[in-house]
Amino acid sequence: MYHALYRKWRPLVFSDVVGQRHVTDTLRNELRSGRLSHAYLFTGTRGTGKTTCAKILARAVNCEEPSGGDPCNNCPACRGILSGNAPDITEMDAASYTGVDNIRALRDELAYLPATVKMRVYIIDEVHMLSTGAFNALLTVLEEPPPHVLFILATTEMHKVPATVVSRCQRFAFRRISPADILDRLMGVAGEEGIDLTQDAGRILTRLADGALRDALSLLDQCAAANRGQTLDPPAVYAALGMAGLGAITELARAVAARDAGGALSLLRSLYESGRDLSSVLDEFCILLRDLLLSLFQKNVQSLSGLDDKEMGDIAGAFGKSRLLHAITLLQETQGLLARGGNRRVDMELCLLRLCDERLSLDITALEARVAALERNVASRSGHSDLGMRASAHIPALGRVAGGGDPAAKAADAPTAAKVADAPPVPKAAEPPKATEPPTAKAAEPPTAVKVVDTPPVSRAAEPPKVVEPPAAPAARTDPSGFDWTALLDTLDSGVNFLIRAHLARAHVSLAGRRLTISVESPAPRQLQDKALLSLLEEKASLQLGQPVEVVVTTNGLPGQKESDDPLEGLIRRGGSVVQLSSG
């Protein structure tokens, strides 16, 4: 009868156990010195040697001719235990014997001395599956067992074992076996079995085993059966296990990174028609994206997918951190859908579509990925490498651009301010062309220029309460060229939201009679229609012009400007404008 490789090559002595020297050396020392405990608890992930060490220990304590703590495997006791004919060695699966009655029956057997060996050994596998009553019944046995009884408990879920049971046992934690040890063992077993296994194929099996040597041997057994008499190379391994392979998964990742939904769906169709398992494809894709995400945070990442560093850097840069995080989250959700049944192909296709276009997803990670992509887009167009959502830090710079502060700085920033306001520049150099202008115009212009740049004239300083009355020269005050919108923005207090100030700085302003029209791009915040804000603007404009002014805010859009279809892009573009203003 054929035996599976993991059974055929199960270690028979402690020295053959791979990757658990800290456990095997301690057990051999206890056996040589005769300082054995009455109960042991072996913990660790699957396929790391817990049951194997338990069976070796059961033979070692009953061996008639032990050698350095290892059983001889030749004496009657060892041969009886190996063949499973020793009645005093009991192996229990706690998943099948979970009730308190099973533990009570076990407790009743302890009074009898062993019949064929020196010690009665109970190996309870997956002990965490016992019920609460069974654990309580086991406590009294573990507290003071008879001298001829040895308990060996094994579990993969240590957190489910009561602390009262753990405290009564010697605990040994089995580690995941290193990839190098697994690869060496695989190549050795393949050589003994006459399997032509290449190093690259062995590395693939090692990565799939994830630290479990039993899984690696089972995968080798499966691949050897599918390719009997042939060389086991990576394509043969992928075909035998129903995997897509690193090349196909890399192409799929590149298509998703480029938002090529058609190309991604085409690749999925070809994998589906070639008989690849969609769950396996999803697992491979998730592992690859995991490698890409970690490569953005640290160097020399231990790749689980086998992708080299150069390709990893190129694809990871095309994705970005937020988008990779969203993609991995979505893949994990889809894995749950595939496990629950339904149309697996449709679920996978919908997953790829949402990976290529985050607007099809409604979760917060998709929104963060969209915002991050828009920030990078705006930063690349504006030339700013650090465009975070920190526009409030630039408000003081925005105030300087608006016309306040040092006159020299204001003069240097005047072109920028004029560009932001979409209004003609303030005619600061109105006096030099005296020879070309009529004498009457020169007499009327000096007070206007003084009122645009400086504070109101001294001659009107004594009449603050009369600012709402018509001035003596209304024609000069209602002239649009005599109105400084930038200076008005500078007089707004800090209580006005910085986004509102940004919208006003970008507005198109026109003055017709006593009506001041402010046209802002659409969509605009509702706060621009707030009565308190309009009253404040009317007060500031009336104070500057010296006459009552009615302020009207319209949201018809700036001339020649096209609004984006995506509201997020409009929000990021306006934030970018704030940063550009502050940098100017």
Coordinates of C-alpha atoms in Angstrom, one line a residue:
M1 CA 0.0 0.0 0.0
Y2 CA 1.3 3.4 -1.0
H3 CA 2.1 5.8 1.9
A4 CA 2.0 9.6 1.5
L5 CA 5.4 11.2 1.6
Y6 CA 4.7 13.1 4.8
R7 CA 3.9 9.7 6.5
K8 CA 6.7 7.8 4.8
W9 CA 9.3 10.4 5.8
R10 CA 8.0 11.2 9.3
P11 CA 11.1 11.4 11.6
L12 CA 11.7 8.5 13.9
V13 CA 14.2 10.1 16.2
F14 CA 14.6 13.6 17.6
S15 CA 17.7 14.3 15.5
D16 CA 15.6 14.0 12.3
V17 CA 13.1 16.6 13.3
V18 CA 13.7 19.7 11.1
G19 CA 13.7 23.3 12.5
Q20 CA 12.8 22.5 16.2
R21 CA 16.2 22.2 17.9
H22 CA 15.0 24.2 20.9
V23 CA 12.4 21.5 21.6
T24 CA 14.2 18.3 20.7
D25 CA 17.4 19.2 22.6
T26 CA 15.4 19.9 25.8
L27 CA 13.4 16.7 25.5
R28 CA 16.5 14.6 25.0
N29 CA 18.2 16.2 28.0
E30 CA 15.2 15.4 30.2
L31 CA 15.2 11.8 28.9
R32 CA 18.9 11.4 29.6
S33 CA 18.7 12.8 33.1
G34 CA 15.4 11.1 34.0
R35 CA 13.8 14.5 34.9
L36 CA 10.6 13.9 32.8
S37 CA 7.4 15.9 33.6
H38 CA 4.0 14.2 33.9
A39 CA 2.4 16.5 31.3
Y40 CA 3.6 18.3 28.2
L41 CA 1.8 20.9 26.0
F42 CA 3.0 21.3 22.4
T43 CA 1.8 24.5 20.6
G44 CA 2.4 25.9 17.2
T45 CA 1.0 26.1 13.6
R46 CA 0.1 23.0 11.6
G47 CA 2.8 20.8 10.1
T48 CA 5.7 21.9 12.4
G49 CA 6.2 18.5 14.1
K50 CA 4.0 18.5 17.3
T51 CA 2.5 15.1 16.7
T52 CA 5.8 13.7 15.5
C53 CA 7.6 14.8 18.6
A54 CA 4.8 13.4 20.7
K55 CA 5.1 10.0 19.1
I56 CA 8.9 10.0 19.4
L57 CA 8.6 10.9 23.1
A58 CA 6.1 8.1 23.7
R59 CA 8.6 5.6 22.3
A60 CA 11.6 7.1 24.1
V61 CA 10.0 6.8 27.6
N62 CA 9.2 3.1 26.9
C63 CA 12.3 2.2 24.9
E64 CA 14.4 -0.7 26.3
E65 CA 17.6 0.5 24.7
P66 CA 17.5 4.3 24.3
S67 CA 20.5 6.0 22.7
G68 CA 21.2 9.6 23.8
G69 CA 17.6 10.3 24.5
D70 CA 16.4 8.9 21.2
P71 CA 14.4 5.6 20.9
C72 CA 16.1 2.7 19.3
N73 CA 13.0 1.8 17.2
N74 CA 14.1 -1.9 17.3
C75 CA 13.0 -3.2 20.7
P76 CA 9.6 -4.8 21.1
A77 CA 8.2 -1.7 22.8
C78 CA 9.3 0.6 20.0
R79 CA 8.1 -1.8 17.3
G80 CA 4.7 -2.2 19.0
I81 CA 4.2 1.5 19.2
L82 CA 5.3 2.1 15.6
S83 CA 2.9 -0.5 14.4
G84 CA 0.0 0.9 16.5
N85 CA -0.4 -2.4 18.4
A86 CA 0.6 -1.1 21.9
P87 CA -2.6 -0.9 24.0
D88 CA -1.0 1.4 26.5
I89 CA -0.3 4.2 24.0
T90 CA -3.6 6.1 23.3
E91 CA -3.9 8.8 20.7
M92 CA -7.1 10.9 20.9
D93 CA -8.5 13.5 18.6
A94 CA -10.1 16.0 20.9
A95 CA -12.3 17.2 18.0
S96 CA -14.0 13.7 18.1
Y97 CA -13.9 13.1 21.9
T98 CA -15.0 16.5 23.3
G99 CA -17.4 15.5 26.0
V100 CA -16.8 15.1 29.7
D101 CA -17.8 11.4 29.6
N102 CA -14.8 10.7 27.4
I103 CA -12.4 12.3 29.9
R104 CA -14.1 10.5 32.8
A105 CA -13.6 7.2 31.0
L106 CA -9.9 8.1 30.5
R107 CA -9.6 8.9 34.2
D108 CA -11.0 5.5 35.2
E109 CA -8.3 3.8 33.1
L110 CA -5.4 5.5 34.9
A111 CA -5.7 3.2 37.9
Y112 CA -4.5 0.3 35.9
L113 CA -0.8 -0.4 35.3
P114 CA 0.5 -0.6 31.7
A115 CA 0.3 -4.1 30.2
T116 CA 3.1 -4.2 27.7
V117 CA 5.3 -1.1 28.2
K118 CA 6.7 0.9 31.2
M119 CA 4.4 4.0 31.0
R120 CA 0.9 4.6 29.8
V121 CA 1.0 7.6 27.4
Y122 CA -2.0 9.7 26.3
I123 CA -1.6 11.9 23.3
I124 CA -4.5 14.3 22.9
D125 CA -4.3 16.2 19.7
E126 CA -6.2 19.5 19.1
V127 CA -6.9 19.7 22.8
H128 CA -8.5 23.1 22.5
M129 CA -11.6 21.4 21.1
L130 CA -12.5 19.9 24.5
S131 CA -15.6 21.3 26.1
T132 CA -15.6 23.2 29.4
G133 CA -16.7 20.2 31.3
A134 CA -14.1 18.0 29.8
F135 CA -11.3 20.5 30.7
N136 CA -12.6 20.6 34.3
A137 CA -12.5 16.8 34.4
L138 CA -9.0 16.8 33.0
L139 CA -7.7 19.2 35.6
T140 CA -7.8 16.8 38.5
V141 CA -6.0 14.2 36.4
L142 CA -3.2 16.6 35.4
E143 CA -2.8 17.9 39.0
E144 CA -1.6 14.6 40.5
P145 CA -1.5 11.7 37.9
P146 CA -0.2 8.2 38.8
P147 CA 3.6 7.8 38.3
H148 CA 3.1 5.5 35.3
V149 CA 1.1 8.0 33.3
L150 CA 2.3 10.6 30.8
F151 CA 0.1 13.2 29.1
I152 CA 1.1 14.9 25.8
L153 CA -1.3 17.6 24.7
A154 CA -1.0 19.3 21.3
T155 CA -2.9 22.3 19.9
T156 CA -2.8 24.9 17.1
E157 CA -4.9 27.5 19.0
M158 CA -3.1 28.1 22.3
H159 CA -5.5 31.0 23.3
K160 CA -8.4 28.5 23.6
V161 CA -6.7 26.4 26.2
P162 CA -7.6 27.4 29.8
A163 CA -4.8 28.9 31.8
T164 CA -5.4 26.3 34.6
V165 CA -4.5 23.5 32.1
V166 CA -1.4 25.4 30.8
S167 CA -0.1 25.9 34.3
R168 CA 0.0 22.2 34.9
C169 CA 2.0 21.3 31.8
Q170 CA 5.5 22.0 30.4
R171 CA 4.8 24.1 27.4
F172 CA 6.9 23.9 24.2
A173 CA 6.2 26.4 21.4
F174 CA 7.0 25.0 17.9
R175 CA 8.1 27.6 15.4
R176 CA 7.4 27.9 11.7
I177 CA 10.1 26.0 9.8
S178 CA 12.4 28.3 7.8
P179 CA 12.2 28.3 4.0
A180 CA 15.9 27.1 3.8
D181 CA 15.2 24.1 6.0
I182 CA 12.1 23.2 4.1
L183 CA 13.9 23.5 0.7
D184 CA 16.7 21.3 1.9
R185 CA 14.3 18.6 3.1
L186 CA 12.3 18.8 -0.1
M187 CA 15.3 18.3 -2.3
G188 CA 16.5 15.4 -0.1
V189 CA 13.2 13.6 -0.2
A190 CA 12.9 14.2 -4.0
G191 CA 16.3 12.8 -4.6
E192 CA 15.5 9.7 -2.5
E193 CA 12.2 9.2 -4.3
G194 CA 13.6 9.7 -7.7
I195 CA 11.7 12.9 -8.4
D196 CA 13.4 15.3 -10.8
L197 CA 12.6 18.5 -8.8
T198 CA 14.3 21.8 -9.9
Q199 CA 15.4 24.4 -7.4
D200 CA 13.0 27.0 -8.7
A201 CA 10.1 24.6 -8.4
G202 CA 11.2 23.7 -4.9
R203 CA 11.2 27.4 -3.9
I204 CA 7.6 27.7 -5.2
L205 CA 6.6 24.7 -3.0
T206 CA 8.4 26.2 -0.1
R207 CA 6.6 29.5 -0.4
L208 CA 3.2 27.8 -0.6
A209 CA 4.0 25.7 2.5
D210 CA 4.3 28.8 4.6
G211 CA 6.5 27.2 7.3
A212 CA 4.8 23.8 7.4
L213 CA 7.0 20.9 6.3
R214 CA 4.0 18.5 6.1
D215 CA 2.3 20.9 3.6
A216 CA 5.4 21.1 1.5
L217 CA 5.7 17.3 1.3
S218 CA 2.0 16.9 0.4
L219 CA 2.4 19.4 -2.4
L220 CA 5.5 17.6 -3.7
D221 CA 3.5 14.4 -3.6
Q222 CA 0.7 15.9 -5.6
C223 CA 3.0 17.5 -8.2
A224 CA 5.0 14.3 -8.6
A225 CA 1.8 12.3 -9.2
A226 CA 0.7 14.7 -11.9
N227 CA 4.0 14.7 -13.7
R228 CA 5.3 11.1 -13.1
G229 CA 8.6 10.6 -14.9
Q230 CA 8.9 14.2 -16.0
T231 CA 10.9 17.1 -14.6
L232 CA 9.1 19.2 -12.0
D233 CA 9.8 22.8 -13.1
P234 CA 7.7 25.9 -12.2
P235 CA 5.2 25.6 -15.1
A236 CA 4.6 21.9 -14.1
V237 CA 4.0 22.9 -10.5
Y238 CA 1.6 25.7 -11.5
A239 CA -0.3 23.4 -13.8
A240 CA -0.5 20.6 -11.2
L241 CA -1.7 22.9 -8.4
G242 CA -4.1 24.9 -10.6
M243 CA -2.2 28.1 -10.1
A244 CA -2.0 31.1 -12.5
G245 CA 1.8 31.5 -12.0
L246 CA 3.9 34.5 -11.3
G247 CA 4.0 35.7 -14.9
A248 CA 0.2 35.8 -15.3
I249 CA -0.4 37.4 -11.9
T250 CA 2.2 40.1 -12.7
E251 CA 0.4 40.9 -16.0
L252 CA -2.9 41.1 -14.1
A253 CA -1.3 43.5 -11.5
R254 CA 0.1 45.7 -14.3
A255 CA -3.4 45.9 -16.0
V256 CA -5.1 46.8 -12.7
A257 CA -2.4 49.4 -12.0
A258 CA -3.0 51.0 -15.4
R259 CA -6.8 50.9 -14.8
D260 CA -7.1 48.7 -17.9
A261 CA -10.4 47.0 -17.0
G262 CA -10.6 45.3 -20.4
G263 CA -7.1 43.9 -20.2
A264 CA -7.7 42.6 -16.7
L265 CA -11.0 40.9 -17.6
S266 CA -9.3 39.4 -20.7
L267 CA -6.6 37.9 -18.5
L268 CA -9.1 36.5 -16.1
R269 CA -11.1 34.9 -18.9
S270 CA -8.0 33.2 -20.2
L271 CA -7.1 31.8 -16.8
Y272 CA -10.7 30.7 -16.2
E273 CA -10.9 28.9 -19.6
S274 CA -7.5 27.2 -18.9
G275 CA -9.0 25.6 -15.8
R276 CA -7.2 27.7 -13.2
D277 CA -8.9 27.8 -9.8
L278 CA -10.2 31.3 -9.1
S279 CA -9.6 31.0 -5.3
S280 CA -6.0 30.2 -6.0
V281 CA -5.7 33.1 -8.5
L282 CA -7.2 35.4 -5.8
D283 CA -4.7 34.1 -3.2
E284 CA -1.8 34.6 -5.6
F285 CA -2.9 38.2 -6.5
C286 CA -3.4 39.1 -2.8
I287 CA 0.1 37.8 -1.9
L288 CA 1.6 39.8 -4.8
L289 CA -0.1 43.0 -3.7
R290 CA 1.1 42.3 -0.1
D291 CA 4.7 42.3 -1.4
L292 CA 4.1 45.5 -3.3
L293 CA 2.6 47.3 -0.3
L294 CA 5.4 46.3 2.1
S295 CA 8.0 47.3 -0.5
L296 CA 6.8 50.9 -0.2
F297 CA 7.5 50.9 3.5
Q298 CA 10.8 49.0 3.8
K299 CA 13.7 47.7 1.8
N300 CA 14.7 44.1 1.2
V301 CA 11.1 42.7 1.7
Q302 CA 11.0 38.9 1.9
S303 CA 8.9 38.3 -1.2
L304 CA 6.2 35.6 -0.9
S305 CA 5.3 35.9 -4.6
G306 CA 8.9 35.5 -5.9
L307 CA 8.8 38.9 -7.7
D308 CA 12.2 40.6 -8.0
D309 CA 12.9 44.0 -6.5
K310 CA 13.0 46.0 -9.8
E311 CA 9.6 44.8 -11.0
M312 CA 8.2 45.2 -7.5
G313 CA 9.3 48.8 -7.3
D314 CA 7.8 49.7 -10.8
I315 CA 4.4 48.1 -10.1
A316 CA 4.2 49.5 -6.6
G317 CA 4.9 53.0 -7.8
A318 CA 2.1 52.7 -10.3
F319 CA -0.3 51.7 -7.6
G320 CA 0.5 53.9 -4.6
K321 CA 0.0 53.1 -0.9
S322 CA -3.7 54.0 -0.5
R323 CA -4.7 52.2 -3.7
L324 CA -2.8 49.0 -2.7
L325 CA -4.4 49.1 0.7
H326 CA -7.8 49.4 -0.9
A327 CA -7.0 46.6 -3.3
I328 CA -5.9 44.1 -0.6
T329 CA -9.0 44.9 1.5
L330 CA -11.3 44.3 -1.5
L331 CA -9.5 41.0 -2.4
Q332 CA -10.0 39.7 1.1
E333 CA -13.7 40.6 0.9
T334 CA -14.0 38.7 -2.4
Q335 CA -12.3 35.7 -0.8
G336 CA -15.1 35.5 1.7
L337 CA -17.7 35.7 -1.2
L338 CA -16.0 32.9 -3.0
A339 CA -16.0 30.7 0.1
R340 CA -19.7 31.3 0.6
G341 CA -20.5 30.1 -2.9
G342 CA -22.4 31.9 -5.7
N343 CA -21.1 32.6 -9.1
R344 CA -17.3 32.7 -8.5
R345 CA -16.5 34.1 -12.0
V346 CA -18.9 37.0 -11.6
D347 CA -17.6 37.8 -8.1
M348 CA -14.0 37.9 -9.4
E349 CA -15.0 40.1 -12.4
L350 CA -16.8 42.6 -10.2
C351 CA -13.7 42.6 -8.0
L352 CA -11.4 43.5 -10.9
L353 CA -13.8 46.2 -12.1
R354 CA -13.8 47.9 -8.7
L355 CA -10.0 47.6 -8.5
C356 CA -9.6 49.4 -11.9
D357 CA -12.1 52.1 -11.0
E358 CA -12.4 53.1 -7.3
R359 CA -15.6 55.1 -8.0
L360 CA -17.4 51.8 -8.2
S361 CA -16.7 51.2 -4.6
L362 CA -18.4 53.0 -1.7
D363 CA -16.2 52.1 1.2
I364 CA -13.8 54.5 2.9
T365 CA -10.6 52.9 1.6
A366 CA -11.8 53.4 -2.0
L367 CA -12.5 57.1 -1.2
E368 CA -9.0 57.5 0.3
A369 CA -7.4 55.9 -2.8
R370 CA -9.3 58.4 -5.0
V371 CA -8.3 61.4 -2.9
A372 CA -4.6 60.2 -2.9
A373 CA -4.7 59.8 -6.7
L374 CA -6.1 63.3 -7.2
E375 CA -3.6 64.8 -4.8
R376 CA -0.7 63.2 -6.9
N377 CA -2.3 64.4 -10.1
V378 CA -2.7 68.0 -8.8
A379 CA 0.9 67.9 -7.3
S380 CA 2.3 66.8 -10.7
R381 CA 0.5 69.6 -12.6
S382 CA 1.3 72.4 -10.1
G383 CA 4.9 71.3 -9.4
H384 CA 4.3 70.9 -5.7
S385 CA 5.6 67.6 -4.3
D386 CA 3.9 67.9 -0.9
L387 CA 0.2 68.7 -1.5
G388 CA -1.4 67.4 1.7
M389 CA -4.7 68.5 3.0
R390 CA -3.0 71.2 5.0
A391 CA -4.1 74.3 3.3
S392 CA -4.9 76.1 6.6
A393 CA -1.1 76.4 7.1
H394 CA -0.9 78.7 4.1
I395 CA -3.6 81.2 5.2
P396 CA -1.0 83.9 6.4
A397 CA 0.6 83.7 2.9
L398 CA -2.8 84.1 1.3
G399 CA -3.3 87.2 3.4
R400 CA -0.1 88.7 2.1
V401 CA -1.1 88.0 -1.4
A402 CA -4.4 89.7 -0.7
G403 CA -2.7 93.0 -0.3
G404 CA -2.0 93.4 3.4
G405 CA 1.3 93.8 5.3
D406 CA 4.5 95.3 4.1
P407 CA 3.9 97.7 1.1
A408 CA 7.1 96.4 -0.5
A409 CA 5.9 92.8 -0.3
K410 CA 2.5 93.9 -1.6
A411 CA 4.1 95.6 -4.6
A412 CA 6.1 92.4 -5.3
D413 CA 3.0 90.2 -5.1
A414 CA 0.7 92.6 -7.0
P415 CA 0.8 90.6 -10.3
T416 CA -0.1 87.4 -8.5
A417 CA -3.0 89.0 -6.7
A418 CA -4.3 90.5 -9.9
K419 CA -4.1 87.1 -11.6
V420 CA -6.0 85.5 -8.7
A421 CA -8.8 88.1 -8.7
D422 CA -9.2 87.9 -12.5
A423 CA -9.4 91.8 -12.4
P424 CA -7.2 94.4 -14.1
P425 CA -4.1 95.3 -12.0
V426 CA -4.4 98.3 -9.7
P427 CA -3.1 101.4 -11.5
K428 CA -0.4 102.2 -8.9
A429 CA 1.7 104.1 -11.5
A430 CA -1.0 106.7 -12.3
E431 CA 1.2 109.8 -11.7
P432 CA 4.1 109.3 -14.2
P433 CA 2.1 109.8 -17.4
K434 CA 1.3 113.4 -16.5
A435 CA 2.2 114.9 -19.9
T436 CA -0.3 112.6 -21.8
E437 CA -3.4 113.1 -19.7
P438 CA -5.6 116.1 -19.5
P439 CA -5.1 118.5 -16.6
T440 CA -8.7 117.9 -15.4
A441 CA -8.2 114.2 -15.1
K442 CA -5.0 114.7 -13.1
A443 CA -6.8 116.6 -10.5
A444 CA -9.4 113.9 -10.0
E445 CA -7.1 110.9 -10.1
P446 CA -4.7 111.5 -7.1
P447 CA -7.4 111.1 -4.4
T448 CA -8.6 107.9 -6.2
A449 CA -5.1 106.4 -6.2
V450 CA -4.6 107.3 -2.6
K451 CA -7.9 105.6 -1.6
V452 CA -7.0 102.4 -3.5
V453 CA -3.6 101.8 -1.9
D454 CA -3.8 103.6 1.5
T455 CA -6.4 104.2 4.2
P456 CA -9.2 106.8 3.6
P457 CA -8.0 110.4 3.3
V458 CA -7.5 112.6 6.4
S459 CA -10.1 115.0 5.1
R460 CA -12.8 112.3 5.6
A461 CA -11.4 110.8 8.8
A462 CA -13.7 113.1 10.8
E463 CA -16.8 111.7 9.1
P464 CA -16.8 107.9 9.8
P465 CA -20.6 107.9 10.5
K466 CA -21.4 109.4 7.1
V467 CA -19.8 106.6 5.0
V468 CA -23.2 105.5 3.9
E469 CA -24.1 108.9 2.4
P470 CA -23.3 109.7 -1.2
P471 CA -19.9 111.4 -1.6
A472 CA -19.3 114.8 -3.1
A473 CA -17.8 113.2 -6.2
P474 CA -19.8 110.1 -6.9
A475 CA -18.5 109.6 -10.4
A476 CA -14.9 109.1 -9.2
R477 CA -16.0 106.6 -6.5
T478 CA -18.2 104.4 -8.6
D479 CA -15.4 104.0 -11.2
P480 CA -14.5 100.2 -11.3
S481 CA -10.8 101.2 -11.6
G482 CA -11.1 102.9 -8.3
F483 CA -12.1 99.7 -6.5
D484 CA -9.4 97.4 -5.0
W485 CA -10.9 93.9 -4.4
T486 CA -7.6 92.6 -3.2
A487 CA -7.3 95.2 -0.5
L488 CA -10.9 94.5 0.6
L489 CA -10.1 90.8 1.1
D490 CA -7.1 91.8 3.3
T491 CA -9.5 93.6 5.7
L492 CA -11.5 90.4 6.4
D493 CA -10.9 89.1 9.8
S494 CA -9.6 85.7 10.7
G495 CA -13.1 84.4 11.4
V496 CA -13.7 83.8 7.7
N497 CA -13.0 80.3 6.7
F498 CA -9.9 79.8 4.6
L499 CA -11.8 78.0 1.9
I500 CA -14.3 80.9 1.6
R501 CA -11.3 83.3 1.3
A502 CA -9.9 81.1 -1.4
H503 CA -13.1 81.1 -3.3
L504 CA -13.3 84.9 -3.0
A505 CA -9.7 85.3 -4.1
R506 CA -10.4 83.4 -7.3
A507 CA -13.7 85.2 -7.9
H508 CA -14.4 87.5 -10.9
V509 CA -15.6 90.9 -9.5
S510 CA -17.5 93.6 -11.4
L511 CA -18.9 96.9 -10.2
A512 CA -21.9 98.5 -11.9
G513 CA -23.2 101.6 -10.1
R514 CA -23.8 100.6 -6.5
R515 CA -24.0 96.8 -7.3
L516 CA -20.9 94.7 -6.7
T517 CA -21.2 91.3 -8.4
I518 CA -18.9 88.5 -7.3
S519 CA -18.9 85.5 -9.7
V520 CA -17.4 82.4 -8.2
E521 CA -16.8 79.0 -9.9
S522 CA -19.5 76.4 -9.5
P523 CA -20.0 74.4 -7.3
A524 CA -19.3 76.8 -4.5
P525 CA -19.9 76.4 -0.7
R526 CA -23.2 77.5 0.6
Q527 CA -21.5 79.8 3.1
L528 CA -20.9 82.3 0.3
Q529 CA -24.6 83.0 0.4
D530 CA -24.6 83.5 4.1
K531 CA -26.3 86.8 5.1
A532 CA -23.6 87.6 7.7
L533 CA -20.9 87.2 5.1
L534 CA -22.8 89.4 2.5
S535 CA -23.3 92.1 5.2
L536 CA -19.6 92.0 6.0
L537 CA -18.6 92.4 2.3
E538 CA -21.1 95.2 1.8
E539 CA -19.7 97.0 4.9
K540 CA -16.1 96.7 3.7
A541 CA -17.0 97.7 0.1
S542 CA -19.0 100.7 1.3
L543 CA -16.2 101.8 3.5
Q544 CA -13.8 101.6 0.6
L545 CA -16.0 103.4 -2.0
G546 CA -17.5 105.8 0.4
Q547 CA -21.1 105.0 -0.6
P548 CA -23.6 102.2 0.1
V549 CA -22.9 99.1 -2.0
E550 CA -25.1 96.1 -2.6
V551 CA -23.1 92.8 -2.9
V552 CA -24.4 89.9 -5.0
V553 CA -22.7 86.5 -5.2
T554 CA -23.3 84.4 -8.3
T555 CA -22.1 80.8 -9.0
N556 CA -22.1 80.9 -12.8
G557 CA -18.4 79.8 -13.0
L558 CA -15.4 81.7 -14.1
P559 CA -15.1 82.8 -17.7
G560 CA -13.5 80.1 -19.9
Q561 CA -13.2 77.6 -17.1
K562 CA -14.5 74.0 -17.5
E563 CA -15.8 72.2 -14.4
S564 CA -14.7 68.6 -13.8
D565 CA -17.2 65.8 -13.8
D566 CA -15.7 64.4 -10.6
P567 CA -16.6 66.6 -7.5
L568 CA -13.5 65.3 -5.7
E569 CA -11.3 66.5 -8.4
G570 CA -12.8 70.0 -8.2
L571 CA -12.2 70.0 -4.4
I572 CA -8.6 68.9 -4.8
R573 CA -8.1 71.5 -7.6
R574 CA -9.3 74.3 -5.3
G575 CA -7.0 73.1 -2.6
G576 CA -4.2 73.2 -5.0
S577 CA -5.1 76.7 -5.9
V578 CA -4.7 77.7 -2.2
V579 CA -1.2 76.2 -2.1
Q580 CA -0.3 77.9 -5.4
L581 CA -1.5 81.3 -4.0
S582 CA 0.6 80.8 -0.8
S583 CA 3.7 79.8 -2.8
G584 CA 3.3 82.9 -5.0

